[in-house]
Tab-separated table of C-alpha atoms and ligand atoms in Angstrom:
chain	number	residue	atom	x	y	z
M	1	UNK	CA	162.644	209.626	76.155
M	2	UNK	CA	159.234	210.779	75.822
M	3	UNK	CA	156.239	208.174	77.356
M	4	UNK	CA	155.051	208.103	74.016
M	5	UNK	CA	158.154	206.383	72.446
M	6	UNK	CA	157.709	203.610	75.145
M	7	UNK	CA	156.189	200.425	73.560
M	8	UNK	CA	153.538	198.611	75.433
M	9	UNK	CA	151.621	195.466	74.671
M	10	UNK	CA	148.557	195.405	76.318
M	11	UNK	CA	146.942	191.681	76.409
M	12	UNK	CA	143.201	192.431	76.397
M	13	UNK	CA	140.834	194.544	76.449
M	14	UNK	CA	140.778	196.436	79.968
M	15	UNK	CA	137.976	198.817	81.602
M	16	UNK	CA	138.245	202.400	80.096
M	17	UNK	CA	139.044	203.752	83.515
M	18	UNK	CA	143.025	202.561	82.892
M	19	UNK	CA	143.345	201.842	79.401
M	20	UNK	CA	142.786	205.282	78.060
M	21	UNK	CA	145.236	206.829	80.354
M	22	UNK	CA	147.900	204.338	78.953
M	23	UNK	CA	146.673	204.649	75.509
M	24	UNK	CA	146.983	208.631	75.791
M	25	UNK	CA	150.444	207.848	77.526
M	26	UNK	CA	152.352	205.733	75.508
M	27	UNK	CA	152.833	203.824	72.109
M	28	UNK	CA	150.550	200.736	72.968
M	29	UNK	CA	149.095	198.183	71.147
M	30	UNK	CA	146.131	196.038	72.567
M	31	UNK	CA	145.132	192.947	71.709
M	32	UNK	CA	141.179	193.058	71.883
M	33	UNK	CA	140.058	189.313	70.831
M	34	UNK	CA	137.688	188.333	73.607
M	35	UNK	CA	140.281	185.051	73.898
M	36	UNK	CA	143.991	185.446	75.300
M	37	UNK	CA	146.644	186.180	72.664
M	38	UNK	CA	148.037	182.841	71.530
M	39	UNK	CA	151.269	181.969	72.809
M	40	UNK	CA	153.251	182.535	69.540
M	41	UNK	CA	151.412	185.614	69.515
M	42	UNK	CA	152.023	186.936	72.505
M	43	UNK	CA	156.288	185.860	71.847
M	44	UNK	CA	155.699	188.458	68.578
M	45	UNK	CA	153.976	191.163	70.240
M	46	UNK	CA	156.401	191.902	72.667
M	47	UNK	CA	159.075	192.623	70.772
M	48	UNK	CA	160.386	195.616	72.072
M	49	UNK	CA	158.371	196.752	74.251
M	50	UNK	CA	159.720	198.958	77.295
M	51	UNK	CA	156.059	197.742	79.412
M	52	UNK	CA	153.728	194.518	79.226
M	53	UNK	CA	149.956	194.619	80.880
M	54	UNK	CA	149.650	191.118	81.333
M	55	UNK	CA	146.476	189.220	82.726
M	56	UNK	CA	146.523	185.808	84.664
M	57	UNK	CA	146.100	183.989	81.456
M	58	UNK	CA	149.439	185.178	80.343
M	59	UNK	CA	152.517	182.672	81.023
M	60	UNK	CA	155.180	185.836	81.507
M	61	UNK	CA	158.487	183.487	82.024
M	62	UNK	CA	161.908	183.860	80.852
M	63	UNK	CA	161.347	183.124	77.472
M	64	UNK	CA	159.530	186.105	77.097
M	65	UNK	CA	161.167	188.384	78.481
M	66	UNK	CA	163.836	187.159	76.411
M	67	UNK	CA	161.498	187.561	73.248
M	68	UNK	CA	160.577	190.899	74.692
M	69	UNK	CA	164.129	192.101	74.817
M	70	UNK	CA	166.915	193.951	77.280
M	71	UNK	CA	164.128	197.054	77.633
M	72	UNK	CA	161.390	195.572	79.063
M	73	UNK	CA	161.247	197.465	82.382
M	74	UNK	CA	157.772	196.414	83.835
M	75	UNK	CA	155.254	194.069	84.182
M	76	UNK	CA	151.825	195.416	84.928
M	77	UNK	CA	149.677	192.444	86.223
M	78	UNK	CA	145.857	192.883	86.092
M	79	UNK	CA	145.000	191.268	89.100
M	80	UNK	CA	146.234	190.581	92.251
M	81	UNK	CA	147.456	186.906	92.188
M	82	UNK	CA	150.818	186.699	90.500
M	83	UNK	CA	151.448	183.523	90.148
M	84	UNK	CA	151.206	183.620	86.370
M	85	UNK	CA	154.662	185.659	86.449
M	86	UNK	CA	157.979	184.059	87.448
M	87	UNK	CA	158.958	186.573	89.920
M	88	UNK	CA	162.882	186.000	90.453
M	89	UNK	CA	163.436	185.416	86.692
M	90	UNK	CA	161.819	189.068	86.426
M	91	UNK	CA	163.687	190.450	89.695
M	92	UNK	CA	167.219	188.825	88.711
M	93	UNK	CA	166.340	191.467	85.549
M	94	UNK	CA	165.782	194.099	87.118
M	95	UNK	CA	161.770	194.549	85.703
M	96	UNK	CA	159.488	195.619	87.950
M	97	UNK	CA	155.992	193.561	88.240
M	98	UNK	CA	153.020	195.358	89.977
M	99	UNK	CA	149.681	193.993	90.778
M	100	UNK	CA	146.042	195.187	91.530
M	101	UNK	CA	145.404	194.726	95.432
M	102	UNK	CA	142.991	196.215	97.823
M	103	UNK	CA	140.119	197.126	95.252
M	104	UNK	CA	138.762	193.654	94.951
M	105	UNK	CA	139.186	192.380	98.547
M	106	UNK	CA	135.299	193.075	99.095
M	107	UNK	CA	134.283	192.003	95.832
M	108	UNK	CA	136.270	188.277	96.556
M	109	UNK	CA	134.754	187.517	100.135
M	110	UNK	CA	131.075	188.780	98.814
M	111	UNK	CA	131.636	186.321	95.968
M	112	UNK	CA	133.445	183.187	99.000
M	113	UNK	CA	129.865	184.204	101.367
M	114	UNK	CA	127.912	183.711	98.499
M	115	UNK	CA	129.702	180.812	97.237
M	116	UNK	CA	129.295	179.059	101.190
M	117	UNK	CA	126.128	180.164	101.510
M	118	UNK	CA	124.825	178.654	97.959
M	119	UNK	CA	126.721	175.250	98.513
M	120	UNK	CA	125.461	175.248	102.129
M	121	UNK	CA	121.826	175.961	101.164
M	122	UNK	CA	122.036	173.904	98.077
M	123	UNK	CA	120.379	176.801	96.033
M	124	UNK	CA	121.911	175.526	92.479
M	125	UNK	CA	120.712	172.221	92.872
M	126	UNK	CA	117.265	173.968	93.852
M	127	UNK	CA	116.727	176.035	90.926
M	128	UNK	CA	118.475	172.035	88.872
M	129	UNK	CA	115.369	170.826	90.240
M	130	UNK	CA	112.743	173.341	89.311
M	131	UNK	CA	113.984	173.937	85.752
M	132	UNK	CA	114.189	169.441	85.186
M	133	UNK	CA	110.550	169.868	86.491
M	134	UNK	CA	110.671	168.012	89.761
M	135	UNK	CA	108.856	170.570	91.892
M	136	UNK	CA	105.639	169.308	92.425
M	137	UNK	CA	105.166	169.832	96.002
M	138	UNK	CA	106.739	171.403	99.446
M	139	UNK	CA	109.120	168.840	100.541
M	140	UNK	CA	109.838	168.249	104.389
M	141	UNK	CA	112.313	166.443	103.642
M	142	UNK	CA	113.631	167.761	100.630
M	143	UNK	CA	116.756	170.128	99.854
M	144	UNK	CA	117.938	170.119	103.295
M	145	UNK	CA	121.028	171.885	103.562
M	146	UNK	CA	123.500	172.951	106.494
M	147	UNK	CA	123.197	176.159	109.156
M	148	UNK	CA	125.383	178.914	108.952
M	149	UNK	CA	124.730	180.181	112.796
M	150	UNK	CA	127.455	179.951	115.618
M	151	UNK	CA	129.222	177.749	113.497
M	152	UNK	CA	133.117	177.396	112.668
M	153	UNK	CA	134.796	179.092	110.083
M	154	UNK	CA	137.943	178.016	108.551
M	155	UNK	CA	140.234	180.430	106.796
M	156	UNK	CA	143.308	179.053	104.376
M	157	UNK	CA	145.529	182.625	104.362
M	158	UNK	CA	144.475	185.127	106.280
M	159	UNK	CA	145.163	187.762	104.237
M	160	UNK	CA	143.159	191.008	103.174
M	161	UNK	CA	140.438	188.739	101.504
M	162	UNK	CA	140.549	186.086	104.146
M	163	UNK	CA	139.933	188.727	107.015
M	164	UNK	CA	137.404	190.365	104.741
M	165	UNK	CA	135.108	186.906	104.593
M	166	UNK	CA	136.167	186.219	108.591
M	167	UNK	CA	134.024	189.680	109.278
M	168	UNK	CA	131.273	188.739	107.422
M	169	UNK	CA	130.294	185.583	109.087
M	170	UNK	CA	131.813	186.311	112.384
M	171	UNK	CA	129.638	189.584	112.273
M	172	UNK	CA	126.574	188.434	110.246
M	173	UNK	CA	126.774	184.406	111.450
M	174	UNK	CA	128.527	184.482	114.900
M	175	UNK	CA	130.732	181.745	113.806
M	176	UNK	CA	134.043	181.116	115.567
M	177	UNK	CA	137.078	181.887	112.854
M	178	UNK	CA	140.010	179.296	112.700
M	179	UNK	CA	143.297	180.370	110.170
M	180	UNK	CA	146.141	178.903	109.141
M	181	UNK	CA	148.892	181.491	107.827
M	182	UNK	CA	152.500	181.531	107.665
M	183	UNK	CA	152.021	184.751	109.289
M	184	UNK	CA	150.371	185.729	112.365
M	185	UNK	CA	147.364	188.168	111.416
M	186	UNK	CA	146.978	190.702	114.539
M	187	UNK	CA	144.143	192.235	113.981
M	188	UNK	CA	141.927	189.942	113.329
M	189	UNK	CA	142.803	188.142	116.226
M	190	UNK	CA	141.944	191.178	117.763
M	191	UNK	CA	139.013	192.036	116.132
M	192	UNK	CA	137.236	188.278	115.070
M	193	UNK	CA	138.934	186.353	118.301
M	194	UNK	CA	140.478	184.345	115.319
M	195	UNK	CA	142.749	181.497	116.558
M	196	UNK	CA	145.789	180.816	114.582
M	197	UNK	CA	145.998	177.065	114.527
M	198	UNK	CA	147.481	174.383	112.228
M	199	UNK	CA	146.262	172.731	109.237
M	200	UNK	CA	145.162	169.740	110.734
M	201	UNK	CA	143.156	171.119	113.370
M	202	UNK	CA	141.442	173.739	111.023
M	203	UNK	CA	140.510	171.111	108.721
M	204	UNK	CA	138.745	168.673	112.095
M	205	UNK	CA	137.065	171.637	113.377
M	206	UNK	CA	135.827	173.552	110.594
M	207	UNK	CA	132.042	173.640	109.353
M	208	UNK	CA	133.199	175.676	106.447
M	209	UNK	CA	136.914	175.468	104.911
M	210	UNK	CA	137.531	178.871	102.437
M	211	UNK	CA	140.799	179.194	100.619
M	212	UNK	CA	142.541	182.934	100.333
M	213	UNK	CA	146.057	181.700	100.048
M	214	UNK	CA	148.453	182.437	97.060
M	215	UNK	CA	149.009	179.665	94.455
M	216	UNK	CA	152.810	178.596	94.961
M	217	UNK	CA	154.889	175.165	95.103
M	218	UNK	CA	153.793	174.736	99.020
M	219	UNK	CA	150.082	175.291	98.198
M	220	UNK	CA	150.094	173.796	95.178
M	221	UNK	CA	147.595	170.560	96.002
M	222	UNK	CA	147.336	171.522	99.413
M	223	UNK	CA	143.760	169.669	99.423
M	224	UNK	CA	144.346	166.587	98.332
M	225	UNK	CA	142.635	163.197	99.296
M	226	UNK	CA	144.135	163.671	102.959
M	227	UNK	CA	142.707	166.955	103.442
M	228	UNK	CA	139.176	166.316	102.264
M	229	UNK	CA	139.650	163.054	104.449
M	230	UNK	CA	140.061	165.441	107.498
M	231	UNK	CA	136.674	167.487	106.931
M	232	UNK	CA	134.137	166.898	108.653
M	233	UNK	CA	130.953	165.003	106.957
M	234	UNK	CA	128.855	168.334	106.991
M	235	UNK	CA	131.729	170.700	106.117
M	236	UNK	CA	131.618	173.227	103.042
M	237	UNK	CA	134.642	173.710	100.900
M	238	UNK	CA	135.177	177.233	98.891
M	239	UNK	CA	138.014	178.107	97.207
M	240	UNK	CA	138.041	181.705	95.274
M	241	UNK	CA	142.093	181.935	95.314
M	242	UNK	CA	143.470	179.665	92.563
M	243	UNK	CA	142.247	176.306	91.292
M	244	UNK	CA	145.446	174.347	91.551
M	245	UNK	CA	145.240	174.689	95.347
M	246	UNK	CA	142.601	171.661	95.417
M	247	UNK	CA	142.956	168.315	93.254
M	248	UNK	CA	139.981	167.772	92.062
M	249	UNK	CA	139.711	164.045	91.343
M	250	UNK	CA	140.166	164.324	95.372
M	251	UNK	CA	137.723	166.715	95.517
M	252	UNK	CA	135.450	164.929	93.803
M	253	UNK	CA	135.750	161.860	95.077
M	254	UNK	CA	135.408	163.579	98.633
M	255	UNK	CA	132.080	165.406	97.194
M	256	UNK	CA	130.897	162.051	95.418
M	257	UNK	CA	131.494	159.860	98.416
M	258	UNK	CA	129.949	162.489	101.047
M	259	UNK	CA	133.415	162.590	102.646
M	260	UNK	CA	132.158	166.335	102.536
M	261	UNK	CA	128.858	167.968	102.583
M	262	UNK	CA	129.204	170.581	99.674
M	263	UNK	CA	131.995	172.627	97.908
M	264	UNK	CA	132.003	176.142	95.741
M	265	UNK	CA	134.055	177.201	93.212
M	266	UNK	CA	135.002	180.045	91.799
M	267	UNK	CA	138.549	179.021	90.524
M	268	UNK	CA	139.425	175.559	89.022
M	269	UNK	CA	142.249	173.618	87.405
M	270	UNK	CA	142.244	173.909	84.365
M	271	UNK	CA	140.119	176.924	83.429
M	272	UNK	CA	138.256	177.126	81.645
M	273	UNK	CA	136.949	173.459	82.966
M	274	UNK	CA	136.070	170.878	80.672
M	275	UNK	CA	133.255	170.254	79.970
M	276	UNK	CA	132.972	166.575	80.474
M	277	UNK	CA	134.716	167.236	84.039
M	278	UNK	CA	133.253	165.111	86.260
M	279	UNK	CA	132.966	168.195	88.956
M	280	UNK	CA	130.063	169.340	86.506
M	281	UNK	CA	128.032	166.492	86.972
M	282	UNK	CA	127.480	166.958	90.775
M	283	UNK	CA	124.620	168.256	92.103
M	284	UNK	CA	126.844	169.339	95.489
M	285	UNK	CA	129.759	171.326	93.918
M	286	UNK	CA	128.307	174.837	93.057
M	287	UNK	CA	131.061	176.474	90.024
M	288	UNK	CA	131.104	179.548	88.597
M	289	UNK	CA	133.941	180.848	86.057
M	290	UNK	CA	136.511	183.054	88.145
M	291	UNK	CA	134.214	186.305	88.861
M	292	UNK	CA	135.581	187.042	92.249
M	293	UNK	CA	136.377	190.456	90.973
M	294	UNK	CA	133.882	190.834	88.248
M	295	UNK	CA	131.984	193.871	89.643
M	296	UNK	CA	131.839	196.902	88.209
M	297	UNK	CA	134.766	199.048	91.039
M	298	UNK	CA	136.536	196.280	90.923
M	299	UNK	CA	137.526	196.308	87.487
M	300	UNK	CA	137.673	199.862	87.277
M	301	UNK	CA	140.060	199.762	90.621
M	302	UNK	CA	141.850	197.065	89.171
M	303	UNK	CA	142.131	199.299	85.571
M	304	UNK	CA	142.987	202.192	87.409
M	305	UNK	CA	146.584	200.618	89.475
M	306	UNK	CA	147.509	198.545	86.218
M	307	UNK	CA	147.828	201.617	84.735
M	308	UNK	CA	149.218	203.604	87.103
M	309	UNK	CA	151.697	200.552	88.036
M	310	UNK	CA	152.332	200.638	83.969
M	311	UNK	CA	153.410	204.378	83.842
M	312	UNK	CA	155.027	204.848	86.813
M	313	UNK	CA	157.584	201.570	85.875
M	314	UNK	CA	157.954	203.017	82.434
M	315	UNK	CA	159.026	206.588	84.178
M	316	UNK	CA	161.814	204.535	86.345
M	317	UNK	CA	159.641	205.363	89.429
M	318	UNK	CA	158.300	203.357	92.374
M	319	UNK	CA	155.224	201.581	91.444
M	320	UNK	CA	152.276	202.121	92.957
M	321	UNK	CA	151.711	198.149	94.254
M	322	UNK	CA	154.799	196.423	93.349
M	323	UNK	CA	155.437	192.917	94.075
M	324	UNK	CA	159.219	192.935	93.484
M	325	UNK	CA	160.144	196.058	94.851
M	326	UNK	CA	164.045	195.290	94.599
D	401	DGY	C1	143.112	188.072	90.887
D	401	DGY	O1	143.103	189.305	90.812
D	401	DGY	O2	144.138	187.438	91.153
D	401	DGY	C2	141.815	187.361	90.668
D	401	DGY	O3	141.954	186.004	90.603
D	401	DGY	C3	141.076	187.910	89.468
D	401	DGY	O4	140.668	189.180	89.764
């Protein structure tokens, strides 16, 4: 069969840099409404398709791969969380489901620094108070916020993006880099003295607590009123992976009660948030809506292995990050 007789629903509009190679490669149809297909939608669409370039908006389960039908032979995932997929459903079928790694590692931790560094610094709640008009002087005693220097870092999953943020404030900032993994991370050990240690004692000794962990049943409100109880006073929380990780009436109450000193988000649960969520109305909780990746390589990285995950899987042939590889 020809790539051009493969069918392939692509769920939104993607950077140039992949979507005209699987346009030129293959019968595809995009949806390109600037909001997710609906879910009745989506069911339709992928009707027959031999390829799906799903987003992590898209619920890909068993019923549609059902809906899709007996073809469907892979499942291209724009971004590198996968959590949006069930996996075994999709292995125990034999479809292949690739993801976008690697291009956006940078991208993340730039976006976790900045997030620490503007709930540490209190910069939202800075610019709050110019634009409500209640700068009227230099304050001594105003908009005090917490130092980043020597101070201790606390890594959820010390993975690529985890490591990535470790170097930049062990390098830049000095500070001392805690992590809790399943998995023992050699090399930054070896390169950021980081100290494997458990939960408990990462969450008492941390200054700033950043989550880079995947979004599954055991991290699924991992920081829940115990956790935030743990945290120190002054401590930071940042979480860039996957909103579910934190509860957030426990974050809130923690950020409310000064149980913690500040948080930043760049994921939260649901998205978008609503907006009556109390999270909004704090002055200490810095949110912005899951732009991690949003830079301009990133994207076109991320464009770039969807597509090339796409055509290899409809070929039959290894895909180029695969997170199933059978
Ligand atoms: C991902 O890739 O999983 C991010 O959350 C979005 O880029």
């Amino acid at each position: 069969m020809s790539q051009r007789a493969n069918r392939v629903f692509v769920t939104r509009e993607i950077p140039e840099a992949g979507l005209s190679r699987v346009l030129a490669a293959c019968d595809a149809v995009v949806w390109r409404e600037p909001l997710p297909p609906p879910r009745e939608v989506l069911l339709e669409r992928v009707v027959g398709c031999h390829g799906l370039l799903s987003l992590l908006t898209d619920r890909v389960d068993a019923e549609l791969m059902d809906a899709a039908g007996a073809q469907l032979r892979v499942i291209s995932n724009f971004a590198v969380g996968v959590n949006n997929i069930d996996l075994a459903e999709a292995s125990r079928r034999g479809i292949r489901v690739g993801n976008t790694p690697d291009v956006l590692t940078d991208a993340t931790a730039d976006l976790a620094f900045a997030l620490l560094i503007a709930a540490a610094r209190r910069i939202v709640s800075g610019q709050d108070s110019i634009r409500a008009g209640h700068w009227r002087t230099w304050e001594p005693l105003g908009h005090i916020g917490v130092d980043l220097i020597g101070k201790v870092l606390g890594i959820v999953g010390m993975g690529r993006i985890g490591a990535a943020l470790a170097r930049r404030c062990h390098g830049g900032w000095g500070m001392r880099v805690l992590y809790t993994d399943p998995n023992r991370n050699h090399s930054a050990e070896k390169e950021l003295a980081a100290e494997r240690v458990d939960l408990d004692t990462l969450l008492r000794s941390a200054d700033f607590v950043s989550v880079h962990t995947d979004l599954s049943d055991s991290t699924c409100g991992m920081f829940d009123r115990a956790a935030f109880r743990r945290m120190q006073r002054h401590a930071v929380f940042v979480n860039t992976a996957r909103g579910p990780i934190h509860d957030p009436a426990a974050l809130h109450e923690a950020l409310a009660t000064g149980q913690i000193f500040a948080a930043g988000l760049d994921v939260t649960d649901p998205e978008p948030i609503a907006l009556d969520d109390p999270l909004l109305g704090l002055p200490n909780c810095v949110i912005v809506p899951h732009i991690a990746s949003a830079t301009v390589a990133s994207r076109n990285g991320m464009a770039e292995i969807a597509a090339d995950n796409l055509l290899a899987g409809l070929r039959g042939l290894p895909l180029r990050c695969c997170v199933n590889p059978g």
